[in-house]
Amino acid sequence: MNIPKSNLPRVVIIGGGFAGVNLVKSLANKNVQVVLIDKRNYHTFQPLLYQVSSSGLEPDSIAYPLRKIIKKHKSTFFRFAEVKQILPEHRMITTSIGDLSYDYLVLATGTKTNYFGNKTIESNSMPMKTVPQALNIRSLILQNFEKAAIASSNKEREAFLNFVIVGGGPTGVELAGAIAELKNNILPRDYHDLDPDDMHIHLLEGADRVLPPMSAHASKKALQFLKKLGVKVHCGTFVKDYDGTNVTTNSDLTMLSETLIWAAGVTGAPIQGLKAEAIVANANRYKVNQFNQIEDYTNIFAVGDIALMASEAYPKGHPQVAQPAIQQGKLLGKNLLRLIDKKSMKPFVYKDKGSMATIGRNKAVVDLKPYKFGGFFAWFVWMFVHLMSLVGFRNRVIVLFNWTYNYINFDKAARLIIRPFKK
Ligand SMILES: Cc1cc2nc3c(=O)[nH]c(=O)nc-3n(C[C@H](O)[C@H](O)[C@H](O)COP(=O)(O)OP(=O)(O)OC[C@H]3O[C@@H](n4cnc5c(N)ncnc54)[C@H](O)[C@@H]3O)c2cc1C
């Protein structure tokens, strides 16, 4: 892999997400050689993927080149590769571009979409975990508008204008709100040949309320906002099957839809090679101690979504959101340096900074202990937090410009089918 030999201990980090990037930054220009490996050459800001899917933002504004992050880190290297296997007994990994040895290995591989074993849903629905997947959704929505415009009957048009989102967590709720804005603001302007009343957005959630991880106050407010936007919310509803057009559920609710977006859950993306006992089977996450060390390994660590650190406060591990990943990445950097200096490591304690979700223009809900609020101020807080969390000044400026433009003009300017999506 052409990594120069060095006398410094080598830390290999797999994954340039929130956890990996914060770890890399905390090891910058220290007495270690760092190798960051990712199967993409950019960091993805996943919280705004739904805005790419719904034509609100260009994909480039939520992605950031990993090489740019490390440009001033003297002894840090990036390799664009997929890691295939870990050989812990040889302190080696195998990747799509060759093998590499390590002194310390950190797994920050995040999660993948969880279809709960349903292969038909997996092959026919649209996931939203990556930038290419968000672009697929954007293309499919716009292609379906075009097909609806040339349909010869209402019956034929129905499946093209029914949009089904499965999963009423923050991702599903935010996407439903954004697609409702396409219906309310874009369809009447761009598609004179379509009646917006023929377009329906269905949000299906298995629990008895939307936003189950948030407070009851946030769920109630979010439901009000969704209904106001015209989204049809079905709680206590599971999708049983989807063949690409017919949606069947656990109740007698059935629908015809060409677009089913699957936002119902994630599962860990571990890499082969470690002992089976190191992985919590039902979550596919590595079992780690309070220093993020994987059980039974002294020099292999896991951080972020892929790590399950059970504690009294979080018996099932931390929530799979950005903050635990950021905080673990930062602390592990310091702990690795302490370990190398033969000092004791500091245990991880999660600082919960609250949660939030936005539901279209001017509306959001925020749970910020002990405060819970919704509406315009919450929306403002949501925008500020997301803008400041984006990686890169350029991205922040572009996103702010787009949001301002969209706000003033009721527009979503990235309505482009660049690469048509083929089902
Ligand atoms: C649509 C969506 C919306 C979200 N919204 C929010 C939100 O509003 N707020 C919030 O706090 N959280 C949100 N999250 C969750 C948040 O994005 C994750 O918790 C966070 O990204 C976890 O960071 P991570 O570093 O553990 O993993 P990730 O950010 O997923 O990064 C993992 C990295 O590992 C790389 N990788 C994986 N396997 C390999 C391999 N074998 N070889 C090489 N590279 C590999 C991937 O390419 C990726 O770059 C959202 C997630 C999604 C999908």
Coordinates of C-alpha atoms and ligand atoms in Angstrom, one line a residue:
M1 CA 0.0 0.0 0.0
N2 CA 3.1 2.2 -0.2
I3 CA 3.1 3.5 3.3
P4 CA 6.6 4.4 4.3
K5 CA 8.4 2.5 7.1
S6 CA 8.7 4.5 10.3
N7 CA 9.9 4.2 13.9
L8 CA 6.7 5.7 15.1
P9 CA 3.9 3.3 16.2
R10 CA 1.4 2.8 13.4
V11 CA -2.3 3.5 14.1
V12 CA -4.6 2.2 11.3
I13 CA -8.1 3.7 11.3
I14 CA -10.8 2.2 9.2
G15 CA -13.6 4.6 8.3
G16 CA -13.6 8.4 7.8
G17 CA -17.0 9.1 9.3
F18 CA -17.7 11.2 12.4
A19 CA -15.7 8.9 14.7
G20 CA -12.7 8.3 12.3
V21 CA -12.3 11.9 11.3
N22 CA -12.3 13.2 14.9
L23 CA -9.8 10.5 15.9
V24 CA -7.5 11.4 13.0
K25 CA -7.7 15.1 14.0
S26 CA -6.8 14.3 17.6
L27 CA -3.7 12.4 16.4
A28 CA -2.5 15.1 14.0
N29 CA 1.2 15.8 14.2
K30 CA 1.7 13.6 17.2
N31 CA 4.4 10.9 17.6
V32 CA 2.4 8.3 15.7
Q33 CA 2.1 7.3 12.1
V34 CA -1.6 7.3 11.1
V35 CA -3.2 5.5 8.2
L36 CA -6.8 6.4 7.5
I37 CA -8.6 4.0 5.1
D38 CA -12.1 4.5 3.6
K39 CA -13.9 2.9 0.7
R40 CA -15.0 6.5 -0.2
N41 CA -12.6 9.4 -0.6
Y42 CA -14.9 11.8 1.3
H43 CA -16.6 12.2 4.6
T44 CA -20.4 12.2 4.4
F45 CA -22.6 14.4 6.6
Q46 CA -25.4 11.9 6.9
P47 CA -27.9 14.2 8.8
L48 CA -28.4 16.2 5.6
L49 CA -28.7 13.3 3.1
Y50 CA -32.5 13.8 3.1
Q51 CA -32.0 17.3 1.7
V52 CA -30.0 15.8 -1.2
S53 CA -32.8 13.2 -1.8
S54 CA -35.4 15.9 -1.9
S55 CA -33.5 18.3 -4.2
G56 CA -32.8 20.9 -1.5
L57 CA -29.0 20.6 -1.5
E58 CA -26.3 19.6 -4.1
P59 CA -24.4 16.4 -3.0
D60 CA -21.0 18.1 -2.9
S61 CA -22.1 20.5 -0.1
I62 CA -22.6 17.6 2.4
A63 CA -19.4 15.7 1.4
Y64 CA -15.8 16.6 2.2
P65 CA -12.6 15.2 0.8
L66 CA -10.8 13.1 3.4
R67 CA -7.4 14.1 2.0
K68 CA -8.2 17.7 2.5
I69 CA -8.9 17.0 6.2
I70 CA -5.3 15.5 6.6
K71 CA -3.5 17.9 4.3
K72 CA -1.5 19.5 7.2
H73 CA -1.0 16.3 9.1
K74 CA 2.7 15.4 8.5
S75 CA 2.6 11.7 9.4
T76 CA -0.9 10.8 8.3
F77 CA -1.7 8.9 5.1
F78 CA -5.0 8.2 3.4
R79 CA -5.8 5.1 1.3
F80 CA -8.9 4.8 -0.8
A81 CA -9.7 1.1 -0.2
E82 CA -12.2 -1.3 1.2
V83 CA -10.9 -3.3 4.2
K84 CA -11.8 -7.0 3.7
Q85 CA -10.4 -8.8 6.7
I86 CA -8.5 -8.4 10.0
L87 CA -5.7 -10.9 10.9
P88 CA -5.2 -10.1 14.6
E89 CA -2.6 -12.8 15.1
H90 CA -0.4 -11.2 12.5
R91 CA -1.4 -7.6 13.3
M92 CA -2.4 -7.2 9.7
I93 CA -5.4 -6.2 7.6
T94 CA -6.2 -7.1 4.0
T95 CA -7.8 -4.6 1.8
S96 CA -8.9 -4.2 -1.9
I97 CA -5.4 -2.6 -2.6
G98 CA -3.1 -4.8 -0.5
D99 CA -2.2 -5.8 3.0
L100 CA -1.1 -3.5 5.8
S101 CA 0.4 -4.1 9.3
Y102 CA -0.6 -2.1 12.3
D103 CA 0.4 -1.5 15.9
Y104 CA -3.0 -0.2 16.9
L105 CA -6.2 -0.8 14.8
V106 CA -9.3 1.3 15.1
L107 CA -12.6 0.2 13.6
A108 CA -14.9 3.1 12.8
T109 CA -16.9 1.5 10.0
G110 CA -20.4 2.7 11.1
T111 CA -23.6 1.0 10.0
K112 CA -25.5 -0.3 7.0
T113 CA -29.2 -0.3 6.3
N114 CA -31.1 -3.0 8.2
Y115 CA -33.9 -4.8 6.2
F116 CA -34.5 -7.3 9.1
G117 CA -33.8 -10.2 6.7
N118 CA -36.5 -9.3 4.1
K119 CA -34.8 -9.8 0.8
T120 CA -37.7 -8.6 -1.4
I121 CA -37.8 -5.3 0.5
E122 CA -34.0 -5.1 0.2
S123 CA -34.1 -5.4 -3.5
N124 CA -37.1 -3.2 -4.2
S125 CA -36.8 -0.3 -1.7
M126 CA -34.6 2.7 -1.7
P127 CA -32.1 3.0 1.2
M128 CA -30.6 6.4 2.2
K129 CA -27.2 5.8 3.9
T130 CA -24.8 7.2 1.3
V131 CA -24.6 10.1 -1.2
P132 CA -25.1 7.9 -4.3
Q133 CA -28.2 6.4 -2.6
A134 CA -29.6 9.9 -1.8
L135 CA -29.0 10.8 -5.5
N136 CA -30.9 7.7 -6.5
I137 CA -33.9 8.8 -4.5
R138 CA -33.7 12.3 -6.0
S139 CA -33.7 10.9 -9.5
L140 CA -36.5 8.4 -8.8
I141 CA -38.8 11.1 -7.3
L142 CA -38.2 13.4 -10.3
Q143 CA -38.5 10.5 -12.8
N144 CA -41.8 9.5 -11.2
F145 CA -43.1 13.1 -11.6
E146 CA -42.2 12.9 -15.3
K147 CA -43.9 9.5 -15.7
A148 CA -47.0 10.7 -13.9
A149 CA -47.2 13.6 -16.3
I150 CA -47.5 11.3 -19.3
A151 CA -49.7 8.6 -17.6
S152 CA -52.9 8.1 -19.5
S153 CA -55.2 7.6 -16.5
N154 CA -55.5 8.3 -12.8
K155 CA -55.1 4.6 -12.0
E156 CA -51.8 4.5 -13.9
R157 CA -50.7 7.8 -12.3
E158 CA -51.4 6.6 -8.7
A159 CA -48.3 4.5 -8.1
F160 CA -46.0 7.3 -9.5
L161 CA -47.4 9.9 -7.1
N162 CA -47.6 7.7 -4.0
F163 CA -44.4 8.1 -1.9
V164 CA -44.0 5.7 1.0
I165 CA -41.4 6.3 3.7
V166 CA -40.9 3.4 6.1
G167 CA -39.6 4.4 9.6
G168 CA -40.9 7.4 11.6
G169 CA -37.5 8.2 13.3
P170 CA -35.8 11.6 12.6
T171 CA -34.7 10.5 9.1
G172 CA -38.2 9.4 8.0
V173 CA -39.9 12.4 9.6
E174 CA -37.4 14.9 8.0
L175 CA -37.7 13.3 4.6
A176 CA -41.5 13.2 4.7
G177 CA -41.5 16.9 5.5
A178 CA -39.1 17.7 2.7
I179 CA -41.1 15.6 0.1
A180 CA -44.3 17.3 1.3
E181 CA -42.7 20.6 0.4
L182 CA -42.0 19.4 -3.1
K183 CA -45.7 18.6 -3.4
N184 CA -46.8 21.9 -1.9
N185 CA -44.3 24.3 -3.5
I186 CA -42.7 22.7 -6.5
L187 CA -45.4 20.5 -8.1
P188 CA -47.9 23.4 -8.6
R189 CA -45.1 25.5 -10.3
D190 CA -43.2 23.0 -12.4
Y191 CA -45.9 20.5 -13.3
H192 CA -49.0 22.4 -14.5
D193 CA -50.1 19.1 -16.0
L194 CA -50.3 17.4 -12.6
D195 CA -52.8 18.0 -9.7
P196 CA -50.9 18.2 -6.4
D197 CA -53.9 16.7 -4.7
D198 CA -53.1 13.4 -6.5
M199 CA -49.7 13.2 -4.8
H200 CA -49.6 11.4 -1.4
I201 CA -46.9 11.0 1.1
H202 CA -47.3 8.1 3.5
L203 CA -45.1 7.7 6.6
L204 CA -45.2 4.3 8.2
E205 CA -44.0 3.7 11.7
G206 CA -44.1 0.5 13.7
A207 CA -44.2 2.1 17.1
D208 CA -47.3 3.9 18.4
R209 CA -45.8 7.4 17.8
V210 CA -43.4 9.1 15.4
L211 CA -39.9 10.0 16.7
P212 CA -39.8 7.1 19.2
P213 CA -36.3 8.0 20.5
M214 CA -37.4 11.5 21.4
S215 CA -39.8 12.9 24.0
A216 CA -43.6 12.4 23.9
H217 CA -43.8 16.3 23.5
A218 CA -41.5 16.1 20.4
S219 CA -43.6 13.2 18.9
K220 CA -46.9 15.1 19.4
K221 CA -45.6 18.3 17.9
A222 CA -43.9 16.5 14.9
L223 CA -47.2 14.7 14.2
Q224 CA -49.1 18.0 14.1
F225 CA -46.5 19.5 11.8
L226 CA -46.6 16.5 9.5
K227 CA -50.4 16.5 9.3
K228 CA -50.3 20.2 8.5
L229 CA -48.0 19.5 5.6
G230 CA -50.4 16.9 4.3
V231 CA -48.3 13.8 5.2
K232 CA -50.4 10.7 6.0
V233 CA -48.9 9.1 9.1
H234 CA -49.6 5.5 9.9
C235 CA -48.3 4.5 13.4
G236 CA -48.3 0.8 14.6
T237 CA -47.8 -0.1 10.9
F238 CA -45.1 -2.5 9.6
V239 CA -44.4 -3.1 6.0
K240 CA -44.8 -6.9 5.3
D241 CA -43.7 -6.9 1.7
Y242 CA -43.0 -4.7 -1.3
D243 CA -42.5 -6.0 -4.8
G244 CA -41.6 -2.7 -6.4
T245 CA -45.2 -1.5 -6.8
N246 CA -47.5 -3.2 -4.2
V247 CA -47.0 -2.4 -0.5
T248 CA -48.5 -4.7 2.0
T249 CA -48.6 -4.1 5.7
N250 CA -49.5 -5.8 9.0
S251 CA -53.0 -4.2 8.8
D252 CA -55.4 -4.1 5.9
L253 CA -53.6 -0.9 4.6
T254 CA -52.2 -1.6 1.1
M255 CA -50.8 0.9 -1.4
L256 CA -49.5 1.1 -4.9
S257 CA -46.2 2.9 -5.0
E258 CA -43.2 3.1 -7.3
T259 CA -41.2 4.7 -4.5
L260 CA -40.7 3.1 -1.1
I261 CA -37.9 4.7 0.9
W262 CA -36.5 2.4 3.7
A263 CA -35.5 4.4 6.8
A264 CA -36.5 1.8 9.3
G265 CA -33.2 1.0 10.9
V266 CA -29.5 0.3 10.7
T267 CA -27.2 -2.5 11.7
G268 CA -23.4 -2.5 12.3
A269 CA -21.0 -3.1 9.5
P270 CA -18.2 -5.2 11.2
I271 CA -15.3 -6.7 9.3
Q272 CA -14.4 -10.4 9.3
G273 CA -11.6 -11.7 11.3
L274 CA -12.2 -11.1 15.0
K275 CA -13.6 -13.7 17.5
A276 CA -17.4 -14.2 17.3
E277 CA -17.6 -13.2 21.0
A278 CA -16.3 -9.7 20.1
I279 CA -19.5 -8.9 18.3
V280 CA -23.0 -8.4 19.9
A281 CA -24.9 -10.6 17.4
N282 CA -28.3 -8.9 17.4
A283 CA -26.8 -5.5 16.8
N284 CA -23.7 -6.4 14.7
R285 CA -21.6 -4.0 16.9
Y286 CA -18.3 -4.7 18.5
K287 CA -18.4 -5.2 22.3
V288 CA -16.1 -2.5 23.8
N289 CA -15.0 -1.6 27.3
Q290 CA -15.0 2.0 28.6
F291 CA -11.8 2.7 26.7
N292 CA -13.3 1.5 23.4
Q293 CA -11.1 -1.5 23.4
I294 CA -12.7 -4.5 21.8
E295 CA -13.3 -7.4 24.2
D296 CA -10.3 -9.8 24.3
Y297 CA -8.0 -7.5 22.3
T298 CA -5.6 -5.0 23.7
N299 CA -4.6 -3.2 20.5
I300 CA -7.9 -3.2 18.6
F301 CA -10.5 -0.6 19.2
A302 CA -13.9 0.4 17.9
V303 CA -15.6 3.8 18.0
G304 CA -18.9 5.3 16.9
D305 CA -21.9 3.5 15.6
I306 CA -20.0 0.2 15.3
A307 CA -19.0 0.1 19.0
L308 CA -21.4 -1.1 21.7
M309 CA -20.2 0.2 25.1
A310 CA -22.8 -1.1 27.7
S311 CA -22.9 1.0 30.8
E312 CA -25.4 1.6 33.6
A313 CA -26.9 4.6 31.9
Y314 CA -26.8 2.9 28.4
P315 CA -27.2 -0.8 29.0
K316 CA -27.8 -1.4 25.2
G317 CA -24.9 1.0 24.2
H318 CA -25.0 4.6 23.2
P319 CA -27.5 5.8 20.6
Q320 CA -26.2 5.5 17.0
V321 CA -26.0 9.2 16.4
A322 CA -23.2 11.6 15.6
Q323 CA -22.3 12.9 19.1
P324 CA -21.2 9.5 20.7
A325 CA -19.0 9.0 17.5
I326 CA -17.5 12.4 17.7
Q327 CA -16.8 12.3 21.5
Q328 CA -15.4 8.7 21.3
G329 CA -13.1 9.6 18.4
K330 CA -11.7 12.6 20.2
L331 CA -11.1 10.7 23.5
L332 CA -9.6 7.6 21.8
G333 CA -7.0 9.8 20.2
K334 CA -5.9 11.1 23.6
N335 CA -6.1 7.5 25.1
L336 CA -3.9 6.0 22.3
L337 CA -1.2 8.6 23.1
R338 CA -1.5 7.8 26.8
L339 CA -1.3 4.1 26.1
I340 CA 1.8 4.6 23.9
D341 CA 3.3 6.6 26.8
K342 CA 2.4 3.8 29.2
K343 CA -0.1 5.9 31.1
S344 CA -3.5 4.8 32.1
M345 CA -6.4 5.6 29.7
K346 CA -9.4 7.7 30.7
P347 CA -12.9 6.1 30.6
F348 CA -15.5 7.4 28.1
V349 CA -18.5 9.2 29.6
Y350 CA -21.1 10.3 27.1
K351 CA -22.3 13.9 27.3
D352 CA -25.8 13.9 25.8
K353 CA -26.3 17.2 23.9
G354 CA -29.9 16.5 23.1
S355 CA -31.7 15.6 19.9
M356 CA -33.7 17.4 17.3
A357 CA -35.6 16.9 14.0
T358 CA -37.0 19.4 11.4
I359 CA -40.3 19.0 9.7
G360 CA -40.2 21.3 6.7
R361 CA -40.0 25.1 6.6
N362 CA -40.1 26.9 10.0
K363 CA -40.8 23.8 11.9
A364 CA -38.6 21.6 14.1
V365 CA -38.7 19.9 17.5
V366 CA -35.8 20.0 20.0
D367 CA -35.3 17.9 23.2
L368 CA -32.5 19.7 25.1
K369 CA -32.5 18.6 28.7
P370 CA -34.4 19.9 30.6
Y371 CA -36.1 22.0 27.7
K372 CA -38.4 20.6 25.1
F373 CA -39.6 23.0 22.4
G374 CA -41.0 23.1 18.9
G375 CA -41.8 25.6 16.1
F376 CA -39.8 28.4 14.6
F377 CA -37.2 28.9 17.3
A378 CA -36.5 25.1 17.3
W379 CA -36.1 25.3 13.5
F380 CA -33.6 28.1 13.9
V381 CA -31.6 26.1 16.5
W382 CA -31.7 23.0 14.2
M383 CA -30.3 25.1 11.3
F384 CA -27.6 26.6 13.4
V385 CA -26.4 23.3 14.9
H386 CA -26.4 21.5 11.5
L387 CA -24.6 24.4 9.7
M388 CA -21.9 24.6 12.4
S389 CA -21.5 20.8 12.4
L390 CA -20.8 20.5 8.7
V391 CA -17.2 19.8 7.8
G392 CA -15.5 22.7 5.8
F393 CA -16.1 26.4 5.6
R394 CA -17.0 26.2 1.9
N395 CA -19.7 23.6 2.6
R396 CA -21.2 25.8 5.4
V397 CA -21.3 28.8 3.0
I398 CA -22.9 26.8 0.2
V399 CA -25.5 25.2 2.5
L400 CA -26.4 28.6 4.1
F401 CA -26.7 30.2 0.6
N402 CA -29.0 27.3 -0.6
W403 CA -31.1 27.5 2.5
T404 CA -31.5 31.3 2.3
Y405 CA -32.3 31.0 -1.5
N406 CA -34.8 28.2 -0.9
Y407 CA -36.4 30.0 2.0
I408 CA -37.0 33.3 0.1
N409 CA -38.1 31.6 -3.1
F410 CA -39.9 28.5 -1.7
D411 CA -37.6 26.6 -4.0
K412 CA -35.6 23.4 -4.1
A413 CA -33.1 24.2 -6.9
A414 CA -31.3 20.9 -7.4
R415 CA -34.2 19.3 -9.3
L416 CA -31.9 17.4 -11.7
I417 CA -32.0 13.9 -13.1
I418 CA -28.2 13.7 -13.7
R419 CA -28.0 10.0 -13.8
P420 CA -31.4 8.3 -14.3
F421 CA -32.2 5.7 -11.7
K422 CA -32.9 2.2 -13.1
K423 CA -35.0 0.0 -10.9
Ligands
LIG1 C1 -30.0 9.4 6.8 C2 -29.3 9.6 8.1 C3 -29.6 10.7 8.9 C4 -29.0 10.9 10.1 N1 -29.3 12.0 10.9 C5 -28.7 12.2 12.0 C6 -28.9 13.4 12.8 O1 -29.7 14.2 12.4 N2 -28.2 13.6 13.9 C7 -27.3 12.6 14.4 O2 -26.7 12.9 15.4 N3 -27.1 11.5 13.7 C8 -27.7 11.3 12.5 N4 -27.5 10.1 11.9 C9 -26.5 9.1 12.4 C10 -25.1 9.5 12.2 O3 -24.9 9.9 10.9 C11 -24.2 8.4 12.6 O4 -24.4 8.1 14.0 C12 -22.7 8.7 12.4 O5 -22.5 8.9 11.1 C13 -21.8 7.6 13.0 O6 -20.5 7.9 12.7 P1 -19.4 6.7 12.5 O7 -18.1 7.4 12.3 O8 -19.6 5.7 13.5 O9 -19.9 6.1 11.1 P2 -20.1 6.7 9.7 O10 -20.3 8.1 9.7 O11 -21.2 5.9 9.0 O12 -18.7 6.4 8.9 C14 -18.3 5.1 8.6 C15 -17.2 5.2 7.5 O13 -16.6 3.9 7.4 C16 -16.4 3.6 6.0 N5 -16.3 2.1 5.9 C17 -17.3 1.2 6.3 N6 -16.8 0.0 6.0 C18 -15.6 0.1 5.5 C19 -14.7 -0.9 5.0 N7 -14.9 -2.2 5.1 N8 -13.5 -0.4 4.4 C20 -13.3 0.9 4.3 N9 -14.2 1.9 4.8 C21 -15.3 1.5 5.3 C22 -17.6 4.2 5.3 O14 -17.3 4.5 4.0 C23 -17.8 5.5 6.1 O15 -17.1 6.6 5.6 C24 -28.1 9.9 10.6 C25 -27.7 8.8 9.8 C26 -28.3 8.6 8.6 C27 -28.0 7.4 7.7

